[in-house]
Short mmCIF file of C-alpha atoms and ligand atoms in Angstrom, two decimals:
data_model
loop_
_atom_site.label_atom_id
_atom_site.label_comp_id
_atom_site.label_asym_id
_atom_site.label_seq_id
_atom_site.Cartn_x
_atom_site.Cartn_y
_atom_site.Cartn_z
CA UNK X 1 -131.95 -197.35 -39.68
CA UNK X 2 -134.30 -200.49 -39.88
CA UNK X 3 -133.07 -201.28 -36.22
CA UNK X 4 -133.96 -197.56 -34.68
CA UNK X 5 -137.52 -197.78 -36.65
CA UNK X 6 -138.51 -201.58 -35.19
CA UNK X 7 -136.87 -199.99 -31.57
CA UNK X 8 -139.34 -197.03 -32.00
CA UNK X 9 -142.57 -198.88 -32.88
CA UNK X 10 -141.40 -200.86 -29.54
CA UNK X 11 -141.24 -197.98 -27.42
CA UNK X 12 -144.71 -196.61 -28.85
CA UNK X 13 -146.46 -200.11 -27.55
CA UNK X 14 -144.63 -200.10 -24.45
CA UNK X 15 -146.06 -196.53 -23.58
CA UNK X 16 -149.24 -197.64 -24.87
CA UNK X 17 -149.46 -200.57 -22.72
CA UNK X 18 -147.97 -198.66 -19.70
CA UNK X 19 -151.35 -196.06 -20.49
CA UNK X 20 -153.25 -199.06 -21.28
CA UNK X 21 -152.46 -200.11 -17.55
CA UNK X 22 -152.82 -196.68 -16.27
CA UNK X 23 -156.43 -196.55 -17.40
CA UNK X 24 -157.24 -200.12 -15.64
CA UNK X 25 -155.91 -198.78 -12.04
CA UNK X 26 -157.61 -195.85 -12.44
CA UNK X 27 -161.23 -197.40 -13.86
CA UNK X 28 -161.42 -199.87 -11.44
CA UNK X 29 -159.94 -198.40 -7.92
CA UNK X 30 -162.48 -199.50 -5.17
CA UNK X 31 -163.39 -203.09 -6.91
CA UNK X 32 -162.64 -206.51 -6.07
CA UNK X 33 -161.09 -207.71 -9.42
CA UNK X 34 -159.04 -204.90 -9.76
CA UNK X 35 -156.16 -206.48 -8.87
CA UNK X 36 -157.11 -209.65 -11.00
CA UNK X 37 -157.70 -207.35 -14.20
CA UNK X 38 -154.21 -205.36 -13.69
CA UNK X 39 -152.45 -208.73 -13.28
CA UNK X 40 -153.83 -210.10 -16.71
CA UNK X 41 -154.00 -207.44 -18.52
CA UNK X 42 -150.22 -207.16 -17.05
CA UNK X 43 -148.87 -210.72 -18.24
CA UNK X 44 -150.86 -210.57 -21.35
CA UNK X 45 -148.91 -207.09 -22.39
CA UNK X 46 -145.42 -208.72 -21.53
CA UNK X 47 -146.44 -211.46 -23.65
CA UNK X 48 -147.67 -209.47 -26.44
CA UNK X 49 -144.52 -207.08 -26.06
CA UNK X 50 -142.35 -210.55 -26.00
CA UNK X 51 -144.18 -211.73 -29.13
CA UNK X 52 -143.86 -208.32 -30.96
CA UNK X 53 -140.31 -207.73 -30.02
CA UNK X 54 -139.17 -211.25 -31.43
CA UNK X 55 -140.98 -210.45 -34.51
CA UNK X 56 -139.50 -207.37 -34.97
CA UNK X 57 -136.02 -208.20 -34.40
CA UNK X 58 -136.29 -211.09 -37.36
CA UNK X 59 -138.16 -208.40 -39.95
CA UNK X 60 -135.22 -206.47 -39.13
CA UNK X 61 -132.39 -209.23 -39.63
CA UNK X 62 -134.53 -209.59 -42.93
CA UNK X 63 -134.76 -206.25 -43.87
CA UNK X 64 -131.30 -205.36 -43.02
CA UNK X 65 -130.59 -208.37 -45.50
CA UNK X 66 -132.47 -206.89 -48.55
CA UNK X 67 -130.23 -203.84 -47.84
CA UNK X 68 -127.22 -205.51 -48.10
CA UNK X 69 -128.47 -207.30 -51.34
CA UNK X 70 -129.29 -203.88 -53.21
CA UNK X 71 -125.96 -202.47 -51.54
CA UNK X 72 -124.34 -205.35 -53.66
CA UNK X 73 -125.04 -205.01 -56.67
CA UNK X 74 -123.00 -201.12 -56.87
CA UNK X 75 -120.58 -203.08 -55.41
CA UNK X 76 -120.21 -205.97 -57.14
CA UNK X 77 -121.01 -208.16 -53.89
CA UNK X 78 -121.35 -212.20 -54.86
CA UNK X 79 -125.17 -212.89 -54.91
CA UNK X 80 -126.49 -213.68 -51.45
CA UNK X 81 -128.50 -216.67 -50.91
CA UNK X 82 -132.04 -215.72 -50.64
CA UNK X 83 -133.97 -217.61 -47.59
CA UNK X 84 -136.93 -220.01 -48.71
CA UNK X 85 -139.93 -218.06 -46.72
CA UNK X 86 -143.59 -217.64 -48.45
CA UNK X 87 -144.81 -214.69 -46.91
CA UNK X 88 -145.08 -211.06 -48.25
CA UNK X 89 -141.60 -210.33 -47.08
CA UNK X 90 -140.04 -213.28 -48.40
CA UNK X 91 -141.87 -212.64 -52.34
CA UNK X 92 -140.46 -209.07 -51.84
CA UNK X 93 -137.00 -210.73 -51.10
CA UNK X 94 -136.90 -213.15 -54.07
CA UNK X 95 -138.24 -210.32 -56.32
CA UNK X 96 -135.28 -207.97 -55.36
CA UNK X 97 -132.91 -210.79 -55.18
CA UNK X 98 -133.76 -211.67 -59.41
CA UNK X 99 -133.68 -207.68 -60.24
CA UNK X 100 -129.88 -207.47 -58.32
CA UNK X 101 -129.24 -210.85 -60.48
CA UNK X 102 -130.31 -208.94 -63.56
CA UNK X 103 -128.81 -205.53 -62.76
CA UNK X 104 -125.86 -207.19 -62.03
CA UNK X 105 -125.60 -208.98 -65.47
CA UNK X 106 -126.66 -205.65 -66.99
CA UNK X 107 -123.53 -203.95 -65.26
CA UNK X 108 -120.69 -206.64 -66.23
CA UNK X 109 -122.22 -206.42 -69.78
CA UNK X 110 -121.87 -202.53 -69.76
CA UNK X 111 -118.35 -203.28 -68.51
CA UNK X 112 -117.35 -205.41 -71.02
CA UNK X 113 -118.72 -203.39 -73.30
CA UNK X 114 -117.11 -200.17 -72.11
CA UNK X 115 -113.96 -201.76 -71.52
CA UNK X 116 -114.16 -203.34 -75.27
CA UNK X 117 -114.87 -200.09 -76.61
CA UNK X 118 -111.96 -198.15 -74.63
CA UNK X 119 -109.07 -200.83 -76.43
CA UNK X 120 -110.73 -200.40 -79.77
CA UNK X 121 -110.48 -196.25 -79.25
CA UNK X 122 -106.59 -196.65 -77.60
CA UNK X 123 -106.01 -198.87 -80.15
CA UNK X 124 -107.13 -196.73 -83.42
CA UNK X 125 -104.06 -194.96 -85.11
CA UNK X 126 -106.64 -191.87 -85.44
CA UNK X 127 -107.07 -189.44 -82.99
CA UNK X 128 -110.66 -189.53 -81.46
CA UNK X 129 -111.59 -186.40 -79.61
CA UNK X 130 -115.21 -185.92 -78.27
CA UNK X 131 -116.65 -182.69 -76.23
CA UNK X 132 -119.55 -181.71 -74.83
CA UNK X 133 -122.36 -179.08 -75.60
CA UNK X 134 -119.81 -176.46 -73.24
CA UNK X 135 -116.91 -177.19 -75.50
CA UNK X 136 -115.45 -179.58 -72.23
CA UNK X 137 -113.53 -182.96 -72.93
CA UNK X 138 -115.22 -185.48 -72.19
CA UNK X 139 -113.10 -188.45 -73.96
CA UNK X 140 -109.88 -188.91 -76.44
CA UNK X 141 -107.84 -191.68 -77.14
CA UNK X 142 -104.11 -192.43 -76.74
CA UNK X 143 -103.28 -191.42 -80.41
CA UNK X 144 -104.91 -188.04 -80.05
CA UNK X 145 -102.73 -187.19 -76.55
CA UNK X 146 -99.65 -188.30 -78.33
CA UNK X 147 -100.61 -186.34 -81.23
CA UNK X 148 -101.14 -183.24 -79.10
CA UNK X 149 -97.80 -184.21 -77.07
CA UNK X 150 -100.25 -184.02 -73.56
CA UNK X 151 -98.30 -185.50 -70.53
CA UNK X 152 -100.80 -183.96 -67.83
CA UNK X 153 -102.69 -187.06 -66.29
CA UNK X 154 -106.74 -185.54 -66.38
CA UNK X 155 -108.25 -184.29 -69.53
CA UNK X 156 -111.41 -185.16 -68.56
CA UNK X 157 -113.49 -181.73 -67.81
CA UNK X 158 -111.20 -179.65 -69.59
CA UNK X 159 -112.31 -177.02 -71.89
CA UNK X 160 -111.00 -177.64 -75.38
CA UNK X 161 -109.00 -174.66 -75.50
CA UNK X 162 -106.91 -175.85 -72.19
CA UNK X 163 -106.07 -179.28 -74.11
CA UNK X 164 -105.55 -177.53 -77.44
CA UNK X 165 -104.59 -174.31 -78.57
CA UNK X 166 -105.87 -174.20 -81.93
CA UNK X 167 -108.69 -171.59 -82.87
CA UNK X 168 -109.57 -173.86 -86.16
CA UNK X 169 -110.20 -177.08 -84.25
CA UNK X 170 -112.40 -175.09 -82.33
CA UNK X 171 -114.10 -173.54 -84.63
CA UNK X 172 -114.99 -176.89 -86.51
CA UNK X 173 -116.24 -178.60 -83.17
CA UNK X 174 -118.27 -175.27 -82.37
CA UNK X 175 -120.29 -174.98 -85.61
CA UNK X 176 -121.21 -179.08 -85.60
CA UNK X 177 -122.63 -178.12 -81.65
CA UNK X 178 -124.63 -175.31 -83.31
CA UNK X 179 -125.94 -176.80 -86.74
CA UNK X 180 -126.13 -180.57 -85.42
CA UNK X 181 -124.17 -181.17 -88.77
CA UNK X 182 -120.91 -182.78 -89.60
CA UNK X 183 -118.46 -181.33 -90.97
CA UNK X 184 -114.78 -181.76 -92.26
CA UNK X 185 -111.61 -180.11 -92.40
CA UNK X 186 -107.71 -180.25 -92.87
CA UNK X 187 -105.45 -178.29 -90.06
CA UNK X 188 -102.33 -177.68 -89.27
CA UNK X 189 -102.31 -178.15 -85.49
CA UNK X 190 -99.83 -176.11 -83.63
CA UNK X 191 -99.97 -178.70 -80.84
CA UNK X 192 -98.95 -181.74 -83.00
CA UNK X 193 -96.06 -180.18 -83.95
CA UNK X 194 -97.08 -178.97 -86.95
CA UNK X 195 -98.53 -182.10 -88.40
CA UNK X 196 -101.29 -182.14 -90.59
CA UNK X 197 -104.47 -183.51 -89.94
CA UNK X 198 -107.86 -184.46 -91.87
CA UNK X 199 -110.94 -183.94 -89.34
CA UNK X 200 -114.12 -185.52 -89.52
CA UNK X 201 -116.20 -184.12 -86.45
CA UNK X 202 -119.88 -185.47 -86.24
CA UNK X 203 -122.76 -184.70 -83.69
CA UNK X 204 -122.71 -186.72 -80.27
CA UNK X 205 -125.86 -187.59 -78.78
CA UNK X 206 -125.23 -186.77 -74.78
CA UNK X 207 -127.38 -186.94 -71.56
CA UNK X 208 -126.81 -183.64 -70.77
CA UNK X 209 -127.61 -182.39 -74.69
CA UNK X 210 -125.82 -182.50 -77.86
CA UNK X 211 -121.74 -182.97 -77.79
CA UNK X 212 -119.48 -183.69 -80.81
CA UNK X 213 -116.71 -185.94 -81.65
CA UNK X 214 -113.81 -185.56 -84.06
CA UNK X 215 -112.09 -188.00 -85.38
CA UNK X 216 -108.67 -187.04 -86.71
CA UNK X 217 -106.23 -188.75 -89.43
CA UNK X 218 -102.55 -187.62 -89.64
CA UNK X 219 -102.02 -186.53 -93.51
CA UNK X 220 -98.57 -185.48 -92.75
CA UNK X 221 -97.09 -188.46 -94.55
CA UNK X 222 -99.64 -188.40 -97.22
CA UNK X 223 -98.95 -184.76 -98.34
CA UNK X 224 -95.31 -185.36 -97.78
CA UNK X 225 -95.56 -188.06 -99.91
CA UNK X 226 -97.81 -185.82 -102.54
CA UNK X 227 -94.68 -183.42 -102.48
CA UNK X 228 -92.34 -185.83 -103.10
CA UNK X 229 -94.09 -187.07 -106.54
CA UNK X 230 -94.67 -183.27 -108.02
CA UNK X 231 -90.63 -182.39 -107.05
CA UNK X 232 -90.12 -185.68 -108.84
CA UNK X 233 -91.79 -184.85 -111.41
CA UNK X 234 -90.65 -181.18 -111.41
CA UNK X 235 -87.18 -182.15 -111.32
CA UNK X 236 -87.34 -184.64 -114.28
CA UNK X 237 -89.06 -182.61 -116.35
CA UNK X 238 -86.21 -179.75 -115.47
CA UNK X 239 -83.60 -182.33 -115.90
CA UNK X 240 -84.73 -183.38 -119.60
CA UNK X 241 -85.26 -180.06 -120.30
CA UNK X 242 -81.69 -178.47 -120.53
CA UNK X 243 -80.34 -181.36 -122.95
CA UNK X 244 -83.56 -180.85 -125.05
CA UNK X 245 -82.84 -177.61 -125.31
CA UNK X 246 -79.15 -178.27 -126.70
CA UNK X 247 -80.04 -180.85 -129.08
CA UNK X 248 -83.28 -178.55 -130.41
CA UNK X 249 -81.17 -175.53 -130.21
CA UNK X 250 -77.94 -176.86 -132.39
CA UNK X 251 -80.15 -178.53 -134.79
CA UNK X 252 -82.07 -175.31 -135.91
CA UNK X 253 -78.28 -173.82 -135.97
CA UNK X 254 -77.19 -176.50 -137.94
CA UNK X 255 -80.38 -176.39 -140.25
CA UNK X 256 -80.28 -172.69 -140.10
CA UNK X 257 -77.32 -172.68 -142.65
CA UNK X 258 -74.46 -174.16 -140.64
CA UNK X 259 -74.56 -177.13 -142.26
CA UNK X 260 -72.51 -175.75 -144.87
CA UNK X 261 -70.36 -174.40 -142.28
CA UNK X 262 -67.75 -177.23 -141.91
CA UNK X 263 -65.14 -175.64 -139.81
CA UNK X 264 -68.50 -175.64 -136.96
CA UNK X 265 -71.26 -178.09 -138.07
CA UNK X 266 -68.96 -181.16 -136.35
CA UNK X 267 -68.39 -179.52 -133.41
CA UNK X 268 -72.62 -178.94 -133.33
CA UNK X 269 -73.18 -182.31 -133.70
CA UNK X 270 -70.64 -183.31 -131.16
CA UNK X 271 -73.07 -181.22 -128.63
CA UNK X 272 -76.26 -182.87 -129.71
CA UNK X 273 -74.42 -186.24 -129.39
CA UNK X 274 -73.55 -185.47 -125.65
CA UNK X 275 -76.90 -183.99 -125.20
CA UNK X 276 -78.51 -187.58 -126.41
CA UNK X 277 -76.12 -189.45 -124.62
CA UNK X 278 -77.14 -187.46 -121.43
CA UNK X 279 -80.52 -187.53 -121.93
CA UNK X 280 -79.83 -191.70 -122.16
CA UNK X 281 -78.10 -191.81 -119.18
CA UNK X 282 -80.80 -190.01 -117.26
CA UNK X 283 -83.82 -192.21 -118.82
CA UNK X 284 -81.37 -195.22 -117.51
CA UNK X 285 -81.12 -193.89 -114.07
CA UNK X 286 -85.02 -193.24 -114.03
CA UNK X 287 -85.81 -196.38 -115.28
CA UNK X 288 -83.10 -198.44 -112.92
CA UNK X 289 -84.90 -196.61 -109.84
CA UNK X 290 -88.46 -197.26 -110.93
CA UNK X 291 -87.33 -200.96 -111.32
CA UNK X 292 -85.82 -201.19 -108.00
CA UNK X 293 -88.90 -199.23 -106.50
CA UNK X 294 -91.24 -201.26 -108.11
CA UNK X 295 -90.07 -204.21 -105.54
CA UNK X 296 -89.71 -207.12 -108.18
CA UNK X 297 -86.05 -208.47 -107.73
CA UNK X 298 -84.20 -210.62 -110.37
CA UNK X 299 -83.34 -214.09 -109.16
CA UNK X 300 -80.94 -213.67 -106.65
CA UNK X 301 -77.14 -215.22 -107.23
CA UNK X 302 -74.08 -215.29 -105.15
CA UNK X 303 -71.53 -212.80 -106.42
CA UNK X 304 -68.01 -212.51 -105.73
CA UNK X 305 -67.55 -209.02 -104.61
CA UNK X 306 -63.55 -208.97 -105.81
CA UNK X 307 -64.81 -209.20 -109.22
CA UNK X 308 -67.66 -206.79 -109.04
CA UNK X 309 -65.01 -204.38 -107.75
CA UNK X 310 -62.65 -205.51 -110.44
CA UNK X 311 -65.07 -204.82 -113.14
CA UNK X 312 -66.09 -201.51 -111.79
CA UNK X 313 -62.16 -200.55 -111.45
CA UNK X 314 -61.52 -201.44 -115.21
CA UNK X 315 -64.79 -199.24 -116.44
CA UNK X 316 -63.80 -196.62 -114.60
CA UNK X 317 -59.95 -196.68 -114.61
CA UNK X 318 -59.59 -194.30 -118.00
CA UNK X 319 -61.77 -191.62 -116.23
CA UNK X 320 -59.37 -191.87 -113.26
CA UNK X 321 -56.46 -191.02 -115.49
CA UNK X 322 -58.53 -188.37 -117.22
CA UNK X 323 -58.78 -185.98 -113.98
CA UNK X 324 -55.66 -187.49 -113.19
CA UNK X 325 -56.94 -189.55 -109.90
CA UNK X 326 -55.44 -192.92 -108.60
CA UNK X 327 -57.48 -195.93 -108.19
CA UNK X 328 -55.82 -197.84 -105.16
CA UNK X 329 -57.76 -201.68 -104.38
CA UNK X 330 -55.92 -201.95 -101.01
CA UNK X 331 -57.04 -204.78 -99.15
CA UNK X 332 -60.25 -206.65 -100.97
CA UNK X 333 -60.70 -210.18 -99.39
CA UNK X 334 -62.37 -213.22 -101.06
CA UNK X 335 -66.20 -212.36 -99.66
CA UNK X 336 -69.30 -213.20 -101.46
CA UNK X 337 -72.92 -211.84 -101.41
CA UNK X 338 -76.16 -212.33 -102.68
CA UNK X 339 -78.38 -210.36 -104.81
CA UNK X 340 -78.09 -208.97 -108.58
CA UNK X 341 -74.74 -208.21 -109.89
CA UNK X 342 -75.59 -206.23 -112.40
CA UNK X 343 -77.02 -203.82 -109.66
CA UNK X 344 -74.30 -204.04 -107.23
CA UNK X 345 -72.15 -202.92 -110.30
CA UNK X 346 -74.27 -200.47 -111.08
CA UNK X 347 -73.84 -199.18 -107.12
CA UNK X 348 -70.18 -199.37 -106.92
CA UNK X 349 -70.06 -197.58 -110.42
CA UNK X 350 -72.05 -194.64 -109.54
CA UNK X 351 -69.94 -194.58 -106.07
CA UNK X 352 -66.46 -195.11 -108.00
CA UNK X 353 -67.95 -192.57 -110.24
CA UNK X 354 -68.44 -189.65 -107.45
CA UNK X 355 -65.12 -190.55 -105.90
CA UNK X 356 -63.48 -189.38 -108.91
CA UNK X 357 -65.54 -186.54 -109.99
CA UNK X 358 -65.29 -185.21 -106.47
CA UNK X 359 -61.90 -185.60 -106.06
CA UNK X 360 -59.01 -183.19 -107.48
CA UNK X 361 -56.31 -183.75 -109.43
CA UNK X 362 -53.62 -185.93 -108.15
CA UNK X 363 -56.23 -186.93 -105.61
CA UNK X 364 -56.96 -190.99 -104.49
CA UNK X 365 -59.30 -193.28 -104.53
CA UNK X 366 -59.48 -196.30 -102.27
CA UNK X 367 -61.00 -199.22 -102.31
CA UNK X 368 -61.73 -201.93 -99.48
CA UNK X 369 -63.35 -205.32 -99.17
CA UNK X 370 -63.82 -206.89 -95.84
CA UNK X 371 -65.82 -209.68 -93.85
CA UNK X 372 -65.91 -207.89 -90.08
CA UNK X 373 -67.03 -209.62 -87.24
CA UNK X 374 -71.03 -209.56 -87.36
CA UNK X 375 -70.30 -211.74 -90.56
CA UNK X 376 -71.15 -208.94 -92.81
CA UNK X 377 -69.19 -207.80 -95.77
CA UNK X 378 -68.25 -204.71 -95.41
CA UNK X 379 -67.01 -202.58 -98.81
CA UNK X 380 -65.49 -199.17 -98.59
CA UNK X 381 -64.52 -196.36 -101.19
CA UNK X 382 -62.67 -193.54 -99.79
CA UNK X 383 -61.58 -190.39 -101.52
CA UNK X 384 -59.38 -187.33 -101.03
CA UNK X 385 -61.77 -185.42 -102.85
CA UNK X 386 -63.69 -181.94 -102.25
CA UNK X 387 -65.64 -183.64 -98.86
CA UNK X 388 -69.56 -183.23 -98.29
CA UNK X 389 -70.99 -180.14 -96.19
CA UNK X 390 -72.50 -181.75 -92.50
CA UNK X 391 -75.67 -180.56 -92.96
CA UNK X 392 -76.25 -181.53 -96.45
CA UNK X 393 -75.25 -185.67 -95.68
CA UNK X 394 -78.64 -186.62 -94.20
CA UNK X 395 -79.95 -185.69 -98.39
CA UNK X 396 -77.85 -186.53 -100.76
CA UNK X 397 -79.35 -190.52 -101.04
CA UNK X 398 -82.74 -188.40 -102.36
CA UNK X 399 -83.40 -188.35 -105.97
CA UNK X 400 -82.00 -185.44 -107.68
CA UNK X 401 -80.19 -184.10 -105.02
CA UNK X 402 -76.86 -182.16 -105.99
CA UNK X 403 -74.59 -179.73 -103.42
CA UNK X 404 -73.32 -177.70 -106.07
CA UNK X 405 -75.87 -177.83 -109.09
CA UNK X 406 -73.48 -175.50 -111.12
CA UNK X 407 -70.32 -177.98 -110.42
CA UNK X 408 -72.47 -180.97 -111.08
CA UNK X 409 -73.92 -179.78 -114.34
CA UNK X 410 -70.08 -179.28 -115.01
CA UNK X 411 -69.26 -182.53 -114.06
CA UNK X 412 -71.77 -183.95 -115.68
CA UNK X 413 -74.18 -185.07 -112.75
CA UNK X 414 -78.50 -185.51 -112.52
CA UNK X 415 -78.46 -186.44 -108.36
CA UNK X 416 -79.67 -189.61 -109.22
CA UNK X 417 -76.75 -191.99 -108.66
CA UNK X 418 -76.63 -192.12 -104.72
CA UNK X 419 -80.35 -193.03 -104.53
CA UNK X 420 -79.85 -195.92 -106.79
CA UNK X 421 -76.86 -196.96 -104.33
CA UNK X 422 -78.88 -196.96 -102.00
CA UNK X 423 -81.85 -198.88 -103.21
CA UNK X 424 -79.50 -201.51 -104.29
CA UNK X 425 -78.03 -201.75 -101.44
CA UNK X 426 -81.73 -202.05 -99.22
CA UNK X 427 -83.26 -205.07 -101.49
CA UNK X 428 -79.63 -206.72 -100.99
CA UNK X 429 -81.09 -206.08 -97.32
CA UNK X 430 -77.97 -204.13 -96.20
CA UNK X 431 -77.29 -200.39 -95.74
CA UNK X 432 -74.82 -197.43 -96.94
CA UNK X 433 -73.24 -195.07 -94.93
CA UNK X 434 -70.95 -191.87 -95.47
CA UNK X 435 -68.76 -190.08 -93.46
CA UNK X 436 -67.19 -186.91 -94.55
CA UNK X 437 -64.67 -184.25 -93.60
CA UNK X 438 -65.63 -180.70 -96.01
CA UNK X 439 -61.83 -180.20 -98.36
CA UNK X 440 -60.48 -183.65 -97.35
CA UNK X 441 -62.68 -186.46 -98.39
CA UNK X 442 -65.76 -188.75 -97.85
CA UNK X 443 -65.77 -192.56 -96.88
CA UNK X 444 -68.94 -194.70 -98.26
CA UNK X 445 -69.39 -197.91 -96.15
CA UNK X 446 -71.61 -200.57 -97.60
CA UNK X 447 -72.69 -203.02 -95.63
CA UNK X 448 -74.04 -206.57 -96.96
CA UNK X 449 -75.37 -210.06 -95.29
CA UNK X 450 -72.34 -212.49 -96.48
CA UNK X 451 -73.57 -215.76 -97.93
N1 ATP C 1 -67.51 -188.72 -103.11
C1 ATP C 1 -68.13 -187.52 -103.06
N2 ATP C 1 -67.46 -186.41 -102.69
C2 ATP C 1 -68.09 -185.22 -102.62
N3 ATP C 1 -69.39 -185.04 -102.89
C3 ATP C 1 -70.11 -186.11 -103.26
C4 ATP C 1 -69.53 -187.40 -103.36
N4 ATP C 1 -70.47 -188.28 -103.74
C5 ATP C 1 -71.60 -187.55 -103.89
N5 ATP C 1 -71.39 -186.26 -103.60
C6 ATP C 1 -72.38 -185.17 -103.60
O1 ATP C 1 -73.67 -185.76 -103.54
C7 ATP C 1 -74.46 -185.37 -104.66
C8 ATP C 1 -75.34 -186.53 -105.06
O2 ATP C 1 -74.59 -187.57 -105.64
P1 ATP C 1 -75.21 -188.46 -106.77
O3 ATP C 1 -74.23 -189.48 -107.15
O4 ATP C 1 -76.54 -188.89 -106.32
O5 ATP C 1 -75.46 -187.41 -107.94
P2 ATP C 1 -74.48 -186.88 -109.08
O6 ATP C 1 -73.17 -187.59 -109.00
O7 ATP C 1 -74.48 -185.38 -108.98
O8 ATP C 1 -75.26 -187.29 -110.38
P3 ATP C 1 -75.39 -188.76 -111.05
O9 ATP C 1 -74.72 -189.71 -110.12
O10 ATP C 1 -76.83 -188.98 -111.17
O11 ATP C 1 -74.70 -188.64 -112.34
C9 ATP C 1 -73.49 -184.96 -105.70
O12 ATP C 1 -74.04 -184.03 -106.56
C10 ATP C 1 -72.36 -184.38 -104.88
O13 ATP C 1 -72.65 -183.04 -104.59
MG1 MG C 2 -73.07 -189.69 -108.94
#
């Protein structure tokens, strides 16, 4: 470009000169020093052209050079050296030489910056979602794709409704573009699955007007959570009240004139004494779970897990003989753990205790304590009892959970024995595990760090 505008000023002073020339012939045909003015005139035009052409080959060199420098900064070129020359072109040189020096620090800090920025919004466990003034996607993060379960490579330039389907995250993002107002919201986004999310969406200053961004925070957990505590405390309050109501109940009998019934009033009291001593058991279990939730351990100690499951035997032996059930210790090795006895007694009570209320009669129980080859101790109560339903085994470690409320309240049976098993068994940093076959029996495995 530079080359072909130098070439044509050339071309423009050799046709002038070549006119120039021209007009000399022409003026002076007939005179002596015609030929002495053409000849001058002649070598003083090469010269000139000579002189001009040299010049105009270095301004281009030089201005071909200031291109290259400009070029270099979009490109990220290394800075050029700039040559040491004092006249106008040089300045002009050295002036765009510091701006491209500038521009170019200006453009690694934006960068940085950008690139800074893009880790902090990949890294944020919240979705961040922003549009522009057409509803079209201009940026979100990692967690928001994975949230929305996208796999397609682009989002950029979508319309919102492409990336998601949802009319009420729409809606949200639609009235901040209008009102240039933020506003908030909880939904239920198809696209996540279902999940629940709290959206903040705020107004987005943008170039081409105003845009909006939405930042969203999975509550999933949180209301699950929520639900958890109100069917906790829905369940205990159910729990306590069907004991209450037999102790309240046979009391205003009893006061109600029975009292003087003797042939009845002992069998009344028997039934408020059961109803107490349930009522006991359960404010145990409530209060051995909030302990063991509450994360504060006793001092560990190493306990020999022959005797724990000697103890256990011995407590539970004359309920065994009661439903008529044998208690069989097959093959319990001398292992030891670590943790709180009184717990792990606790556990292998409450598991002892299911293996014989879910058994039938004439039914077994067996019992196994074993070091296998990971160095873990490994302790096992079988039964030939009633067997657990498939689909119900992933639940019955939650609080209050029963398969057959009406057998259980028969039984005698609140749900809440498995989850303490299991907590037990998690701060003793092992884990429990059941296998079951429905009319045959179920196998719990316990499995603890040996010390
Ligand atoms: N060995 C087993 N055989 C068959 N079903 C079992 C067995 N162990 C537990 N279950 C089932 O799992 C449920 C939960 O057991 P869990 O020990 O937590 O409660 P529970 O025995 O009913 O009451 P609690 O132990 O609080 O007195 C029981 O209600 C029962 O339906
Ligand atoms: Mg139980």
């Amino acid at each position: 470009m530079t080359g072909s505008l130098f070439r044509r000023l050339l071309l423009i002073a050799v046709a002038l000169i070549v006119i120039t020339l021209f007009a000399i012939d022409r003026v002076l045909v007939g005179t002596e020093v015609r030929l002495q003015v053409f000849t001058i005139a002649l070598i003083s035009s090469l010269m000139a052209l000579l002189v001009a052409f040299l010049i105009s080959r270095s301004l281009a060199h030089r201005v071909s050079k200031l291109k290259q420098i400009t070029e270099g900064i979009l490109t990220g070129a290394p800075d050029r050296p700039v040559e040491d020359s004092s006249d106008d072109l040089g300045s002009l040189e050295h002036s765009i030489a510091g701006v491209a020096k500038e521009l170019r620090r200006l453009l690694d800090r934006l960068r940085f910056e950008s690139a800074r920025r893009e880790a902090i919004l990949s890294s944020m466990a919240e979705g961040v979602l922003a549009v522009d003034p057409d509803l079209r996607v201009t940026f979100c993060n990692t967690a928001f794709l994975k949230a929305i379960g996208f796999r397609g490579a682009a989002f950029e330039g979508l319309s919102l409704l492409e990336l998601v389907r949802d009319t009420g995250l729409h809606q949200l993002l639609r009235e901040v573009l209008s009102t240039g107002e933020p506003r908030n919201l909880r939904v239920k986004l198809s696209a996540a699955f279902g999940r629940t999310f709290e959206v903040q969406a705020n107004p987005l200053a943008m170039p081409a007007g105003r845009g909006a961004i939405a930042i969203l925070h999975d509550t999933t957990e949180l209301e699950r959570l929520e639900q958890v505590r109100k069917d906790f405390v829905a369940n205990v309050s159910h729990e306590l009240r069907t004991p209450l109501a037999g102790v309240i109940g046979y009391a205003e009998t009893l006061l109600d004139g029975a009292l003087s019934d003797t042939a009845n009033s002992r069998k009344f009291v028997e039934i408020i004494r059961t109803n107490a001593v349930r009522l006991n058991s359960i404010a145990a279990d409530l209060l051995v779970l909030s302990e063991l939730e509450s994360g504060i351990d006793p001092e560990p100690e190493v306990i020999s897990v022959a005797g724990v499951l000697d103890a256990a035997v011995v407590t539970v032996q004359a309920e065994a003989r009661e439903r008529d059930v044998t208690l069989i210790c097959e093959n319990v090795e001398n292992v030891f753990v670590s943790g709180s006895r009184l717990r792990l007694e606790q556990a292998i009570l409450n598991l002892l205790a299911n293996a014989i209320k879910f058994n039938r009669p004439g039914g077994e129980v067996h019992v196994r304590a074993t070091l296998d080859d990971r160095h873990q101790v490994e302790i096992v109560i079988s039964d030939t009892g009633v067997g657990i339903p498939s689909q119900d085994l992933p639940r019955i470690f939650e609080r209050f959970y029963r398969i057959d409320k009406a057998r259980s309240r028969q039984v005698g049976g609140t749900g809440l024995g498995l989850s303490i098993v299991k907590h037990v068994v998690e701060r003793m940093n092992g884990a429990v595990e059941v296998e079951s076959q429905l009319g045959r029996g179920s196998v719990f495995t316990l499995r603890l760090p040996s010390v």
